[in-house]
Amino acid sequence: MNYTENYHLPQWVKSDRIIMEDFNQMCADIDGELSSLSDNLAKNAQAAEALGQHSDAQDRLLMRRMLRLAYNQYLVQQSMEPFPQGTSMFYQNGIRDLTADTAGGEWEGARFVGSGTESVTLQTFFSKYAKQISPLRLDSVNPSANRPLEVEICVPATTRLEYFLISGNFSENHTRTPTPCLLTLTNQDNGEVEQRLEMRAVPGGAESGYMSMDNPSFFLYFHVGTHYLLKLEPIGDSSFSCELNFGYHSNLGKIDSSWGGRVSTLNVSAAIDGISESSFGLLMVQCKAGGPDGRLTVTWDGQEVTPDYVRPIKNQKGLELRQMYFFRTGSIPAKSNFSVHFDCGKQGSIWFQEWGAILL
């Protein structure tokens, strides 16, 4: 009997008598080698997977650190006057830094461009474009009976409402103590709560009269053609009972729809002329766009980009905006070009606060 060189497996010749022990031992040896090979392959696959997971985790950690570094550098330098040169970044404020021929004008500290089909007056806002669903009901004895004021609103021009009253009947109004309330303005077309204001409702009459808000300088903004739900609800117990309605009051409240009727576009562009190629870039755009026809397009080196992350933010005047972050990795040319284009269409509007980018 002969044997293989590597694993000493039997190799019979014609003159050999097959012995059971030899045959069984050969099969056991083969089975053991195959089992060991299978175990090694499984261990190698697990090690490769763990290495890949570790590599992905390291890449994500590096990305977060690069993003933090870029954002901090951007924040430090955006307020410098004059803006530092040679930093592989740019920053522009929508009011201060854009050219005089850029479309739009200032509204609450941001550049505003809007369109609409007609102007809105205070009277037409309440009589034509605001539809009350339910009155505000407060019950000082049985708080479970409280019901929020709900109003559906859709205006034909981008509109700002400053201050309003609600009126009706009061009862058990002895102390005239203000009631804490929450006012929300929800965009029903996309489900987003665009404004949220905490305030106190102050009763102004004994048995019948009106109730005002103790913050006389709040503003509510309505994008043209967008369907809104205005909701005012108590967030604490009330010392009085009432049933009040949302309606027009002569000389009580202000409306601004002076941008109605404009059909325009907003176009801004900027460039970074760095020394060498970069491997990481961060672009930030702070604005708020709306309306059924409005379209916002952001491009980076001629390619349209979509935000990787969006968060709500307020400017110094309390205007609700959105800060959009765009990330880019890989080979980025030393000279990069950026643009923001907003087309109002027939019913669209945008507040453009600022934008900027940095390359690392």
XYZ file of C-alpha atoms in Angstrom:
360
model
C 0.000 0.000 0.000
C 1.204 3.460 -0.882
C 0.310 6.792 0.780
C -0.142 10.369 -0.401
C 2.755 12.710 0.302
C 0.894 15.557 2.080
C -1.809 13.936 4.231
C -0.699 10.254 4.291
C -3.937 8.979 2.784
C -3.973 5.319 1.587
C -3.225 4.635 -2.084
C -4.126 1.029 -2.898
C -2.463 -1.072 -5.532
C -4.001 -4.143 -7.172
C -2.250 -6.561 -4.847
C -3.508 -4.864 -1.646
C -6.385 -6.177 0.372
C -8.806 -3.370 1.403
C -8.929 -3.238 5.165
C -11.855 -1.564 6.906
C -9.642 0.229 9.421
C -7.588 1.852 6.676
C -10.653 3.003 4.762
C -12.395 4.443 7.825
C -9.239 6.218 8.975
C -8.857 7.827 5.551
C -12.428 9.182 5.633
C -11.952 10.463 9.208
C -8.760 12.270 8.194
C -10.509 13.927 5.220
C -13.481 14.914 7.398
C -11.159 16.474 9.988
C -9.282 18.513 7.419
C -12.504 19.753 5.817
C -13.923 20.687 9.244
C -10.760 22.600 10.131
C -10.835 24.375 6.784
C -14.480 25.358 7.311
C -13.725 26.719 10.789
C -10.830 28.784 9.456
C -12.941 30.199 6.645
C -15.674 31.220 9.117
C -13.122 32.863 11.421
C -11.583 34.735 8.500
C -15.014 35.955 7.344
C -15.830 37.180 10.854
C -12.484 38.925 11.109
C -13.005 40.585 7.716
C -16.494 41.719 8.692
C -15.240 43.116 12.011
C -12.434 44.913 10.211
C -14.941 46.396 7.751
C -17.237 47.514 10.567
C -14.303 49.064 12.379
C -13.258 50.861 9.221
C -16.804 52.201 8.658
C -16.999 53.377 12.255
C -13.633 55.120 11.931
C -14.780 56.794 8.708
C -17.981 58.043 10.366
C -16.038 59.323 13.375
C -13.586 61.124 11.098
C -16.489 62.640 9.149
C -18.099 63.970 12.346
C -14.801 65.464 13.510
C -14.164 67.084 10.142
C -17.705 68.475 10.133
C -17.258 69.914 13.634
C -13.932 71.463 12.665
C -15.360 72.987 9.487
C -18.474 74.328 11.230
C -16.499 75.878 14.093
C -14.097 77.525 11.643
C -17.060 78.859 9.692
C -18.736 80.308 12.805
C -15.527 81.998 13.974
C -14.864 83.709 10.671
C -18.350 84.594 9.407
C -18.592 87.644 11.676
C -15.115 89.034 10.947
C -14.930 92.443 9.311
C -13.404 92.520 6.818
C -13.877 88.889 5.891
C -10.443 87.124 6.009
C -8.957 86.176 2.679
C -7.175 82.972 1.722
C -9.183 80.767 4.045
C -10.681 78.386 1.449
C -14.114 79.516 2.504
C -16.749 82.148 1.811
C -19.628 83.721 3.734
C -22.429 86.010 2.566
C -25.232 87.656 4.506
C -28.497 88.011 2.591
C -28.849 91.708 3.427
C -25.374 93.048 4.110
C -23.219 91.303 1.506
C -25.379 90.830 -1.601
C -25.307 93.365 -4.401
C -27.873 96.107 -4.722
C -29.406 94.601 -7.853
C -30.243 91.295 -6.127
C -34.006 90.740 -6.163
C -36.165 91.256 -3.110
C -35.910 93.378 0.002
C -35.446 93.109 3.756
C -38.055 91.425 5.938
C -37.249 90.542 9.558
C -33.499 90.703 8.973
C -33.502 88.404 5.920
C -33.759 89.028 2.186
C -37.279 88.256 1.051
C -38.596 87.429 -2.417
C -42.217 86.474 -2.894
C -45.052 86.323 -5.373
C -48.826 86.243 -5.185
C -52.029 86.798 -7.110
C -53.469 89.693 -5.078
C -52.912 91.830 -1.992
C -54.506 90.981 1.342
C -56.077 93.512 3.717
C -56.755 92.976 7.394
C -60.489 92.753 6.722
C -60.214 90.302 3.797
C -57.769 88.172 5.784
C -60.401 87.515 8.452
C -63.504 87.529 6.258
C -62.239 85.695 3.177
C -59.059 83.735 3.852
C -59.445 82.589 7.486
C -62.074 79.958 8.300
C -62.680 79.205 11.953
C -63.166 75.513 12.778
C -63.799 75.845 16.503
C -63.822 78.674 19.092
C -61.608 78.857 22.155
C -63.465 77.452 25.150
C -62.101 77.777 28.681
C -63.855 76.375 31.757
C -62.494 77.446 35.140
C -64.602 74.817 36.936
C -64.079 71.868 34.614
C -60.714 72.148 32.772
C -61.422 68.914 30.893
C -64.021 70.880 28.917
C -61.380 73.258 27.543
C -61.164 73.319 23.735
C -58.592 75.035 21.498
C -59.280 77.731 18.946
C -58.660 76.289 15.469
C -58.613 78.291 12.230
C -57.797 77.213 8.671
C -55.942 79.878 6.664
C -54.802 80.107 3.034
C -53.823 83.475 1.549
C -53.194 84.480 -2.117
C -50.046 86.444 -1.256
C -47.247 85.945 1.222
C -48.567 87.688 4.317
C -47.432 88.774 7.761
C -50.058 89.156 10.493
C -49.052 91.273 13.461
C -51.176 90.973 16.586
C -54.844 89.945 16.768
C -57.706 89.734 19.249
C -60.316 87.068 19.875
C -63.721 88.103 21.196
C -66.883 86.613 22.686
C -68.470 86.007 26.062
C -66.847 85.630 29.483
C -68.162 84.280 32.757
C -66.721 83.943 36.273
C -64.180 86.549 35.267
C -63.277 87.750 38.768
C -59.507 87.967 38.968
C -58.775 88.576 35.274
C -55.621 86.506 35.725
C -53.896 85.723 32.374
C -54.087 82.148 31.095
C -50.912 80.560 29.624
C -51.485 79.410 26.048
C -49.586 77.840 23.174
C -50.080 79.153 19.651
C -48.957 76.921 16.770
C -49.070 77.468 13.032
C -48.975 74.174 11.133
C -48.361 73.826 7.408
C -51.038 71.279 6.501
C -49.485 70.611 3.094
C -46.403 68.990 4.639
C -47.345 68.615 8.324
C -44.582 70.924 9.558
C -45.155 73.200 12.550
C -43.681 76.419 11.173
C -44.226 78.606 14.239
C -44.697 77.870 17.934
C -45.271 80.714 20.404
C -45.927 80.537 24.142
C -47.909 83.504 25.463
C -50.514 84.509 27.998
C -54.111 85.278 27.046
C -55.341 88.354 28.894
C -59.124 88.883 29.374
C -60.249 92.383 28.463
C -63.919 92.456 29.422
C -66.253 91.528 32.274
C -69.106 89.547 30.717
C -68.526 90.114 27.023
C -65.565 91.557 25.211
C -62.213 90.420 23.903
C -59.041 88.666 24.918
C -55.595 89.820 23.794
C -52.133 88.263 23.893
C -49.634 89.734 26.341
C -46.913 89.773 23.662
C -47.941 92.692 21.436
C -45.085 92.271 18.955
C -45.497 88.703 17.704
C -45.755 88.031 13.975
C -47.341 85.166 12.080
C -46.062 84.437 8.571
C -48.112 82.746 5.859
C -46.582 81.509 2.611
C -48.704 82.205 -0.447
C -51.051 79.366 -1.447
C -50.133 77.219 1.576
C -52.856 75.692 3.761
C -52.329 76.442 7.433
C -53.969 75.451 10.692
C -53.698 78.093 13.419
C -54.255 76.604 16.866
C -54.458 78.430 20.216
C -54.786 76.135 23.229
C -54.476 76.616 27.005
C -51.471 74.950 28.647
C -52.583 75.697 32.216
C -55.679 76.221 34.307
C -57.838 79.269 33.659
C -59.289 81.536 36.333
C -62.264 82.396 34.108
C -64.580 80.748 31.602
C -65.160 81.966 28.057
C -66.054 81.137 24.487
C -64.122 83.309 22.042
C -63.904 83.593 18.250
C -61.224 84.587 15.750
C -62.428 87.606 13.808
C -61.851 91.062 12.372
C -61.469 94.061 14.674
C -61.074 97.479 13.089
C -57.682 99.035 13.827
C -56.717 96.092 16.040
C -54.032 94.166 14.226
C -51.761 94.769 11.264
C -51.316 92.963 7.964
C -48.501 93.188 5.424
C -48.841 91.563 1.991
C -47.015 94.270 0.037
C -45.022 91.578 -1.758
C -48.167 90.160 -3.335
C -48.257 90.364 -7.105
C -44.506 90.065 -7.559
C -43.253 87.204 -9.694
C -39.529 87.038 -9.232
C -36.469 84.877 -8.729
C -33.593 84.973 -6.306
C -30.127 84.174 -7.689
C -26.919 84.288 -5.679
C -23.532 82.769 -6.481
C -20.087 82.563 -4.922
C -16.751 80.841 -5.470
C -13.804 79.549 -3.449
C -10.366 79.832 -5.068
C -8.125 77.703 -2.883
C -4.461 76.836 -3.167
C -4.824 73.088 -3.702
C -7.417 70.350 -3.907
C -9.440 69.439 -0.826
C -10.855 66.173 0.449
C -13.772 67.491 2.524
C -16.246 70.314 1.969
C -19.180 71.758 3.921
C -21.795 74.087 2.402
C -24.466 75.731 4.574
C -27.569 77.615 3.417
C -29.838 79.330 5.929
C -33.239 80.223 4.495
C -36.910 79.336 4.453
C -38.773 78.644 1.228
C -42.434 77.890 0.701
C -45.503 78.058 -1.473
C -46.861 75.435 -3.887
C -44.926 76.799 -6.891
C -41.648 77.789 -5.239
C -38.571 75.772 -6.176
C -35.173 76.043 -4.471
C -32.118 74.750 -6.351
C -28.618 74.591 -4.840
C -25.640 73.650 -7.037
C -22.013 72.859 -6.247
C -19.608 72.916 -9.201
C -22.557 72.741 -11.580
C -24.201 69.729 -9.911
C -27.530 70.078 -8.099
C -27.182 68.920 -4.483
C -29.683 67.981 -1.791
C -29.087 68.654 1.921
C -27.630 65.889 4.059
C -29.072 67.432 7.190
C -31.616 70.175 7.968
C -32.343 71.803 11.331
C -34.672 74.626 12.437
C -33.056 77.872 13.539
C -34.120 81.433 14.425
C -32.402 84.598 13.328
C -31.770 87.545 15.661
C -35.271 88.901 15.060
C -36.942 85.599 15.900
C -37.763 84.598 12.307
C -38.076 80.811 11.924
C -35.636 79.527 9.276
C -33.982 76.295 8.179
C -30.236 75.660 8.126
C -29.300 73.155 5.429
C -25.985 71.286 5.446
C -24.383 69.820 2.324
C -21.347 67.504 2.718
C -18.819 66.517 0.068
C -15.860 64.146 0.270
C -13.286 62.936 -2.211
C -11.321 65.057 -4.632
C -12.667 68.637 -4.581
C -11.039 71.123 -6.977
C -9.151 74.069 -5.541
C -11.667 76.375 -7.198
C -15.265 75.515 -6.373
C -18.394 77.344 -7.497
C -21.699 77.557 -5.639
C -25.140 78.916 -6.499
C -28.607 79.262 -4.993
C -31.584 79.749 -7.299
C -35.168 80.200 -6.149
C -38.039 80.502 -8.609
C -41.173 81.907 -6.967
C -43.484 80.873 -9.794
C -46.969 82.274 -9.352
C -47.183 81.310 -5.683
C -43.868 81.042 -3.885
C -41.643 82.893 -1.431
C -38.284 82.672 0.295
C -36.456 84.274 3.193
C -32.708 84.086 2.503
C -30.636 84.784 5.618
C -27.066 83.723 4.773
C -24.874 81.049 3.240
C -21.272 79.943 3.168
C -18.866 77.063 2.601
C -15.493 75.839 3.779
C -13.057 73.329 2.246
C -10.581 71.233 4.287
